[in-house]
């Protein structure tokens, strides 16, 4: 392994490591635009210049591999002057629209200018003007004047999605990013070009002009859109609720995890959070009697559910759990089932149309915790439960999250089952056709409003954290089920997600030894 010296500090790196990554090993950040660790080397921006001993001129760090015995200096007077000149070059034709640019606050032109620029501008000619506010596709807007031609977006479409929609056209200071004729930027990962754009050239049409980034707060989380479990950040707008049309979740951003999603996230996951603040959210427990719906207290709702679990025989109760529930929820549900001896339980509800899948990230299973439900032994026959309800054998049906009327099961038979069952209980985040028929509705918190863990298709347990408070009176499912357990006479300790996970890890061998601390932000693989 090469041993080299950077700014007087010795560092050992794997063969083939470039100088940007080598410097990061000792906490030195070399400024750069075109370099991205997930893409090929372009060497276009020339900002990552460093001095190498016995080399007559500054050298770009992104395309220079570390060599044994190399001595690198990143802060010499010559390097600083070179950076300042390169920054001046990049900003010669850049528009002065920082006050209205969505990238303001996280723009590397701004950041690097303050760190490495601060020059007196010498340009007296009119700036070159290029197209502004050009829609490239359903999610991305281009401002060609702001583009510094780093080519990250072009390389992403060529190398990651292999769809090749983007190119650099014309020459000299008239060069600009654009679409090839007859194409649009509509691949399944198009939003990633906004993430990797170091300036404000490519902006997110959903987030555009919504809220300033310095008003946003961040929480580490997991995408619930499919069984991959991509690592994400949830950016929420607490301090300016009048911005962004009152929407609390402003955007989702990918979070690097080399073992799961690397730097990327698909568009379906990125924009799949609208239900969190949707008008269909269930905000308070409710009951239906003689066709009339009225609000209820949590005490009334929990008492009614616990009373039904006592009143009906175990074989007369059916439960359709959800693979969108966290491990903690599913364990609390299993505790309830074991307490009453209920065996009619399932979690698989076939979608009306099969989910799309690819070789990059997207999984056909559009649920984040199918593997967790399997490991907890909740994998029964849902169709058989509905058949028993139609036959009036099942007299109490408890559904978590699913809209059974919108799945691949026969609609008429499902409708008959829901009409036949004397007591239908629904627990979920949003209203649907199934909840509208329920006799009791218990509102659940969404994943951004609570803590918990998912187990992805590879058996990696990953933790997500609360980003906002639950809407209305909504509660996490583990809390709802814990209250039901208490009403059934079972002693339950402090209502915390971590407590439920600790109990799960102590009871299910495959989870043994796991804690929230050992899972951390990167997840933990089950044996």
Short mmCIF file of C-alpha atoms in Angstrom, two decimals, residues 142-490:
data_model
loop_
_atom_site.label_atom_id
_atom_site.label_comp_id
_atom_site.label_asym_id
_atom_site.label_seq_id
_atom_site.Cartn_x
_atom_site.Cartn_y
_atom_site.Cartn_z
CA UNK A 142 -31.76 23.80 -16.16
CA UNK A 143 -30.26 27.27 -15.86
CA UNK A 144 -27.44 27.09 -18.39
CA UNK A 145 -25.92 30.43 -17.32
CA UNK A 146 -25.09 28.99 -13.91
CA UNK A 147 -23.49 25.82 -15.31
CA UNK A 148 -19.72 25.47 -14.95
CA UNK A 149 -19.60 22.46 -17.33
CA UNK A 150 -18.28 20.04 -14.72
CA UNK A 151 -20.06 17.24 -16.67
CA UNK A 152 -21.17 15.36 -13.55
CA UNK A 153 -24.75 15.14 -14.84
CA UNK A 154 -23.59 13.90 -18.25
CA UNK A 155 -21.41 11.20 -16.70
CA UNK A 156 -24.21 10.15 -14.35
CA UNK A 157 -26.60 9.54 -17.24
CA UNK A 158 -23.86 7.77 -19.22
CA UNK A 159 -22.39 5.63 -16.45
CA UNK A 160 -25.04 5.03 -13.76
CA UNK A 161 -28.42 4.99 -15.51
CA UNK A 162 -26.84 4.32 -18.97
CA UNK A 163 -29.61 6.37 -20.58
CA UNK A 164 -27.38 9.07 -22.09
CA UNK A 165 -29.89 11.91 -22.37
CA UNK A 166 -27.44 14.75 -21.65
CA UNK A 167 -24.44 16.15 -23.50
CA UNK A 168 -22.27 19.27 -23.79
CA UNK A 169 -22.96 21.17 -26.99
CA UNK A 170 -21.19 24.03 -28.85
CA UNK A 171 -17.66 25.24 -28.10
CA UNK A 172 -15.71 27.71 -26.03
CA UNK A 173 -17.71 30.05 -23.80
CA UNK A 174 -20.86 29.10 -25.75
CA UNK A 175 -20.67 25.47 -24.56
CA UNK A 176 -23.72 24.39 -22.59
CA UNK A 177 -25.40 21.32 -21.13
CA UNK A 178 -28.44 20.13 -23.07
CA UNK A 179 -30.63 17.24 -24.12
CA UNK A 180 -29.98 15.18 -27.20
CA UNK A 181 -32.75 15.76 -29.77
CA UNK A 182 -35.93 13.82 -29.13
CA UNK A 183 -35.09 13.00 -25.51
CA UNK A 184 -36.04 14.25 -22.06
CA UNK A 185 -34.46 13.67 -18.67
CA UNK A 186 -37.07 11.20 -17.44
CA UNK A 187 -35.07 8.19 -16.30
CA UNK A 188 -35.93 6.63 -12.93
CA UNK A 189 -33.00 8.35 -11.19
CA UNK A 190 -33.14 11.81 -12.77
CA UNK A 191 -33.27 13.68 -9.45
CA UNK A 192 -29.73 12.60 -8.64
CA UNK A 193 -28.31 15.06 -11.17
CA UNK A 194 -29.63 17.84 -8.91
CA UNK A 195 -27.83 16.31 -5.91
CA UNK A 196 -24.48 16.07 -7.68
CA UNK A 197 -24.66 19.46 -9.43
CA UNK A 198 -22.21 21.59 -7.40
CA UNK A 199 -23.87 24.86 -8.43
CA UNK A 200 -27.41 26.05 -9.15
CA UNK A 201 -27.55 24.95 -12.79
CA UNK A 202 -29.82 21.95 -12.18
CA UNK A 203 -32.61 22.47 -9.67
CA UNK A 204 -35.48 20.33 -8.42
CA UNK A 205 -38.83 21.42 -9.87
CA UNK A 206 -40.66 20.11 -6.80
CA UNK A 207 -38.43 22.05 -4.38
CA UNK A 208 -37.82 25.10 -6.59
CA UNK A 209 -38.51 28.42 -4.80
CA UNK A 210 -40.15 26.54 -1.92
CA UNK A 211 -37.94 27.33 1.08
CA UNK A 212 -34.37 28.43 1.74
CA UNK A 213 -32.06 25.59 2.68
CA UNK A 214 -30.83 27.31 5.84
CA UNK A 215 -34.35 27.06 7.28
CA UNK A 216 -34.35 23.28 6.88
CA UNK A 217 -33.61 20.73 9.60
CA UNK A 218 -32.38 17.23 8.82
CA UNK A 219 -33.02 13.75 10.17
CA UNK A 220 -31.36 10.51 9.08
CA UNK A 221 -33.89 8.04 7.78
CA UNK A 222 -34.65 5.12 5.46
CA UNK A 223 -36.72 5.30 2.27
CA UNK A 224 -39.92 3.23 2.72
CA UNK A 225 -40.56 2.97 -1.02
CA UNK A 226 -39.23 -0.55 -1.65
CA UNK A 227 -37.35 -3.45 -0.08
CA UNK A 228 -33.93 -1.88 -0.86
CA UNK A 229 -34.17 0.52 2.08
CA UNK A 230 -32.10 3.34 0.62
CA UNK A 231 -30.46 5.59 3.20
CA UNK A 232 -31.85 9.12 3.06
CA UNK A 233 -32.02 12.44 4.84
CA UNK A 234 -35.42 13.98 5.52
CA UNK A 235 -35.31 17.77 5.20
CA UNK A 236 -38.17 19.40 7.11
CA UNK A 237 -39.42 22.95 7.28
CA UNK A 238 -40.29 23.66 10.92
CA UNK A 239 -39.42 27.33 11.18
CA UNK A 240 -41.19 28.64 8.08
CA UNK A 241 -44.51 26.73 7.90
CA UNK A 242 -46.00 29.41 5.61
CA UNK A 243 -43.37 28.50 2.99
CA UNK A 244 -43.79 25.50 0.72
CA UNK A 245 -47.60 25.66 1.01
CA UNK A 246 -47.43 24.51 4.62
CA UNK A 247 -45.80 21.22 3.68
CA UNK A 248 -43.61 20.08 6.54
CA UNK A 249 -41.40 17.67 4.60
CA UNK A 250 -39.59 19.81 2.05
CA UNK A 251 -37.55 17.12 0.31
CA UNK A 252 -35.75 13.80 0.64
CA UNK A 253 -32.06 13.50 -0.18
CA UNK A 254 -29.92 10.36 -0.57
CA UNK A 255 -27.48 9.54 2.22
CA UNK A 256 -24.31 7.64 1.36
CA UNK A 257 -24.19 3.98 2.33
CA UNK A 258 -21.72 1.87 0.36
CA UNK A 259 -23.59 -1.36 1.20
CA UNK A 260 -27.09 -0.24 0.21
CA UNK A 261 -27.56 2.66 -2.20
CA UNK A 262 -24.16 4.36 -2.41
CA UNK A 263 -24.88 8.03 -3.34
CA UNK A 264 -28.18 7.52 -5.17
CA UNK A 265 -31.94 7.21 -4.73
CA UNK A 266 -34.67 6.61 -7.31
CA UNK A 267 -37.24 9.27 -8.22
CA UNK A 268 -40.13 7.15 -6.93
CA UNK A 269 -38.58 7.16 -3.47
CA UNK A 270 -37.43 10.78 -3.65
CA UNK A 271 -40.89 12.13 -4.42
CA UNK A 272 -42.96 9.48 -2.64
CA UNK A 273 -43.57 11.41 0.58
CA UNK A 274 -46.67 13.41 -0.41
CA UNK A 275 -48.92 11.22 1.76
CA UNK A 276 -47.21 12.56 4.91
CA UNK A 277 -49.00 15.92 4.71
CA UNK A 278 -51.87 14.84 2.46
CA UNK A 279 -55.47 15.80 3.18
CA UNK A 280 -56.31 12.11 3.54
CA UNK A 281 -54.27 11.78 6.75
CA UNK A 282 -56.16 10.21 9.65
CA UNK A 283 -55.90 12.61 12.56
CA UNK A 284 -58.03 11.16 15.37
CA UNK A 285 -59.58 7.83 16.41
CA UNK A 286 -63.11 7.39 15.09
CA UNK A 287 -66.03 4.98 15.32
CA UNK A 288 -68.77 4.06 12.87
CA UNK A 289 -72.20 3.20 14.23
CA UNK A 290 -75.27 2.75 12.04
CA UNK A 291 -73.45 4.38 9.16
CA UNK A 292 -72.56 7.54 11.13
CA UNK A 293 -68.90 8.37 11.84
CA UNK A 294 -67.87 10.22 14.98
CA UNK A 295 -64.60 11.04 16.70
CA UNK A 296 -63.55 9.03 19.71
CA UNK A 297 -60.87 9.30 22.38
CA UNK A 298 -57.89 7.00 22.42
CA UNK A 299 -59.17 5.48 25.66
CA UNK A 300 -62.48 4.59 23.98
CA UNK A 301 -60.79 3.19 20.89
CA UNK A 302 -58.23 1.11 22.80
CA UNK A 303 -60.94 -0.15 25.13
CA UNK A 304 -63.12 -1.17 22.19
CA UNK A 305 -60.29 -3.03 20.45
CA UNK A 306 -59.15 -4.79 23.63
CA UNK A 307 -62.77 -5.68 24.41
CA UNK A 308 -63.21 -7.21 20.96
CA UNK A 309 -60.03 -9.26 21.33
CA UNK A 310 -61.42 -10.63 24.60
CA UNK A 311 -64.97 -11.12 23.35
CA UNK A 312 -64.20 -13.10 20.21
CA UNK A 313 -62.55 -16.48 20.25
CA UNK A 314 -58.98 -16.53 18.86
CA UNK A 315 -60.14 -18.41 15.76
CA UNK A 316 -62.76 -15.73 15.12
CA UNK A 317 -60.12 -12.98 14.80
CA UNK A 318 -58.11 -12.26 11.64
CA UNK A 319 -55.22 -9.80 11.35
CA UNK A 320 -53.75 -8.42 8.12
CA UNK A 321 -50.50 -6.76 9.12
CA UNK A 322 -48.41 -4.58 6.80
CA UNK A 323 -44.83 -4.94 5.54
CA UNK A 324 -44.67 -1.15 5.80
CA UNK A 325 -44.78 -1.49 9.59
CA UNK A 326 -41.45 -1.27 11.42
CA UNK A 327 -39.85 -4.17 13.25
CA UNK A 328 -40.94 -2.64 16.55
CA UNK A 329 -44.59 -2.49 15.39
CA UNK A 330 -44.55 -6.07 14.18
CA UNK A 331 -43.03 -7.31 17.42
CA UNK A 332 -45.67 -5.44 19.47
CA UNK A 333 -48.33 -6.99 17.21
CA UNK A 334 -46.87 -10.45 17.76
CA UNK A 335 -47.06 -9.86 21.51
CA UNK A 336 -50.77 -9.06 21.17
CA UNK A 337 -51.36 -12.13 18.99
CA UNK A 338 -49.53 -14.39 21.44
CA UNK A 339 -51.42 -12.92 24.38
CA UNK A 340 -54.77 -13.86 22.83
CA UNK A 341 -53.64 -16.97 20.96
CA UNK A 342 -54.58 -15.50 17.55
CA UNK A 343 -53.19 -17.50 14.63
CA UNK A 344 -55.01 -16.06 11.62
CA UNK A 345 -52.40 -13.47 10.64
CA UNK A 346 -50.77 -12.44 7.36
CA UNK A 347 -48.97 -9.46 5.90
CA UNK A 348 -48.75 -10.11 2.15
CA UNK A 349 -51.39 -8.33 0.07
CA UNK A 350 -50.71 -8.69 -3.66
CA UNK A 351 -50.60 -5.37 -5.54
CA UNK A 352 -52.94 -4.88 -8.46
CA UNK A 353 -49.95 -4.41 -10.77
CA UNK A 354 -46.47 -5.87 -10.25
CA UNK A 355 -43.82 -3.39 -9.14
CA UNK A 356 -41.03 -2.36 -11.49
CA UNK A 357 -37.49 -3.53 -10.79
CA UNK A 358 -34.01 -2.84 -12.15
CA UNK A 359 -30.38 -3.72 -11.54
CA UNK A 360 -29.43 -0.35 -10.02
CA UNK A 361 -31.54 0.05 -6.86
CA UNK A 362 -35.25 -0.49 -7.45
CA UNK A 363 -36.86 -3.63 -6.04
CA UNK A 364 -40.16 -5.12 -7.19
CA UNK A 365 -41.36 -5.43 -3.58
CA UNK A 366 -42.61 -1.93 -2.76
CA UNK A 367 -42.52 -2.47 0.99
CA UNK A 368 -39.59 -1.64 3.28
CA UNK A 369 -40.01 -4.44 5.82
CA UNK A 370 -41.25 -7.65 4.18
CA UNK A 371 -38.11 -9.42 5.40
CA UNK A 372 -38.75 -8.26 8.97
CA UNK A 373 -42.32 -9.57 8.87
CA UNK A 374 -41.06 -12.92 7.57
CA UNK A 375 -38.46 -13.20 10.33
CA UNK A 376 -41.11 -12.47 12.95
CA UNK A 377 -43.32 -15.28 11.66
CA UNK A 378 -46.28 -13.24 10.41
CA UNK A 379 -46.31 -14.82 6.94
CA UNK A 380 -49.79 -16.38 6.85
CA UNK A 381 -52.43 -16.68 4.11
CA UNK A 382 -54.27 -13.38 3.66
CA UNK A 383 -56.65 -14.78 1.05
CA UNK A 384 -57.66 -17.52 3.48
CA UNK A 385 -58.40 -14.91 6.17
CA UNK A 386 -60.75 -13.05 3.81
CA UNK A 387 -62.38 -16.33 2.78
CA UNK A 388 -63.02 -17.08 6.45
CA UNK A 389 -64.51 -13.59 6.84
CA UNK A 390 -66.87 -14.19 3.90
CA UNK A 391 -67.91 -17.46 5.52
CA UNK A 392 -68.52 -15.54 8.78
CA UNK A 393 -65.96 -17.66 10.60
CA UNK A 394 -63.80 -14.59 11.16
CA UNK A 395 -65.93 -12.09 13.04
CA UNK A 396 -63.28 -9.49 13.86
CA UNK A 397 -60.86 -8.33 11.15
CA UNK A 398 -58.00 -5.97 12.01
CA UNK A 399 -56.29 -4.40 8.96
CA UNK A 400 -53.05 -2.41 9.16
CA UNK A 401 -52.49 0.13 6.40
CA UNK A 402 -53.71 -1.87 3.41
CA UNK A 403 -56.53 -0.89 1.13
CA UNK A 404 -57.80 -4.41 0.52
CA UNK A 405 -60.18 -3.15 -2.14
CA UNK A 406 -57.28 -1.94 -4.29
CA UNK A 407 -55.22 -5.14 -4.36
CA UNK A 408 -55.02 -8.07 -6.78
CA UNK A 409 -57.54 -10.19 -4.91
CA UNK A 410 -60.98 -10.45 -6.50
CA UNK A 411 -62.70 -7.13 -5.75
CA UNK A 412 -66.18 -8.63 -5.37
CA UNK A 413 -64.98 -11.31 -2.96
CA UNK A 414 -62.98 -8.77 -0.92
CA UNK A 415 -66.00 -6.47 -0.79
CA UNK A 416 -68.16 -9.39 0.39
CA UNK A 417 -65.65 -10.22 3.12
CA UNK A 418 -65.57 -6.65 4.44
CA UNK A 419 -69.36 -6.48 4.43
CA UNK A 420 -69.74 -9.84 6.16
CA UNK A 421 -67.36 -9.27 9.06
CA UNK A 422 -69.23 -7.92 12.13
CA UNK A 423 -66.26 -5.84 13.36
CA UNK A 424 -63.67 -4.23 11.08
CA UNK A 425 -60.76 -2.35 12.68
CA UNK A 426 -58.37 -0.25 10.61
CA UNK A 427 -55.01 1.15 11.70
CA UNK A 428 -53.08 3.31 9.24
CA UNK A 429 -51.78 6.72 8.28
CA UNK A 430 -54.18 7.73 5.50
CA UNK A 431 -57.84 7.16 4.74
CA UNK A 432 -58.75 4.71 1.98
CA UNK A 433 -61.70 2.62 0.84
CA UNK A 434 -61.05 0.02 3.54
CA UNK A 435 -60.81 2.57 6.37
CA UNK A 436 -64.10 4.13 5.21
CA UNK A 437 -65.83 0.82 5.98
CA UNK A 438 -64.13 0.26 9.34
CA UNK A 439 -66.09 0.31 12.58
CA UNK A 440 -63.03 1.61 14.42
CA UNK A 441 -60.20 3.65 12.88
CA UNK A 442 -56.91 4.14 14.77
CA UNK A 443 -54.62 6.82 13.20
CA UNK A 444 -50.96 5.84 12.86
CA UNK A 445 -47.91 8.11 12.56
CA UNK A 446 -45.93 8.07 9.32
CA UNK A 447 -42.31 6.94 9.25
CA UNK A 448 -40.98 10.53 9.38
CA UNK A 449 -42.99 11.17 12.56
CA UNK A 450 -41.47 8.39 14.67
CA UNK A 451 -38.49 6.14 15.33
CA UNK A 452 -38.01 2.55 14.32
CA UNK A 453 -36.14 0.03 12.17
CA UNK A 454 -36.72 -1.79 8.87
CA UNK A 455 -35.07 -4.99 7.65
CA UNK A 456 -34.31 -4.79 3.95
CA UNK A 457 -34.38 -7.66 1.45
CA UNK A 458 -30.73 -8.49 2.19
CA UNK A 459 -31.39 -8.80 5.92
CA UNK A 460 -29.83 -5.45 6.85
CA UNK A 461 -31.55 -3.84 9.85
CA UNK A 462 -31.57 -0.06 9.43
CA UNK A 463 -32.75 2.69 11.74
CA UNK A 464 -34.88 5.71 10.93
CA UNK A 465 -35.48 8.71 13.18
CA UNK A 466 -38.31 11.16 13.77
CA UNK A 467 -38.11 14.34 11.70
CA UNK A 468 -41.45 15.98 12.62
CA UNK A 469 -44.18 15.56 15.21
CA UNK A 470 -47.16 13.31 14.35
CA UNK A 471 -50.16 15.08 12.86
CA UNK A 472 -53.24 15.31 15.07
CA UNK A 473 -53.50 12.45 17.54
CA UNK A 474 -51.68 9.89 15.40
CA UNK A 475 -49.44 7.42 17.26
CA UNK A 476 -46.79 4.89 16.18
CA UNK A 477 -48.25 1.42 15.75
CA UNK A 478 -46.02 0.06 18.53
CA UNK A 479 -47.57 2.62 20.89
CA UNK A 480 -51.12 1.72 19.82
CA UNK A 481 -50.43 -2.00 20.26
CA UNK A 482 -48.67 -1.39 23.58
CA UNK A 483 -51.80 0.34 24.86
CA UNK A 484 -53.90 -2.58 23.67
CA UNK A 485 -51.59 -4.94 25.58
CA UNK A 486 -51.99 -2.85 28.71
CA UNK A 487 -55.76 -2.94 28.31
CA UNK A 488 -55.49 -6.73 28.08
CA UNK A 489 -53.75 -6.73 31.46
CA UNK A 490 -50.13 -7.06 30.31
#
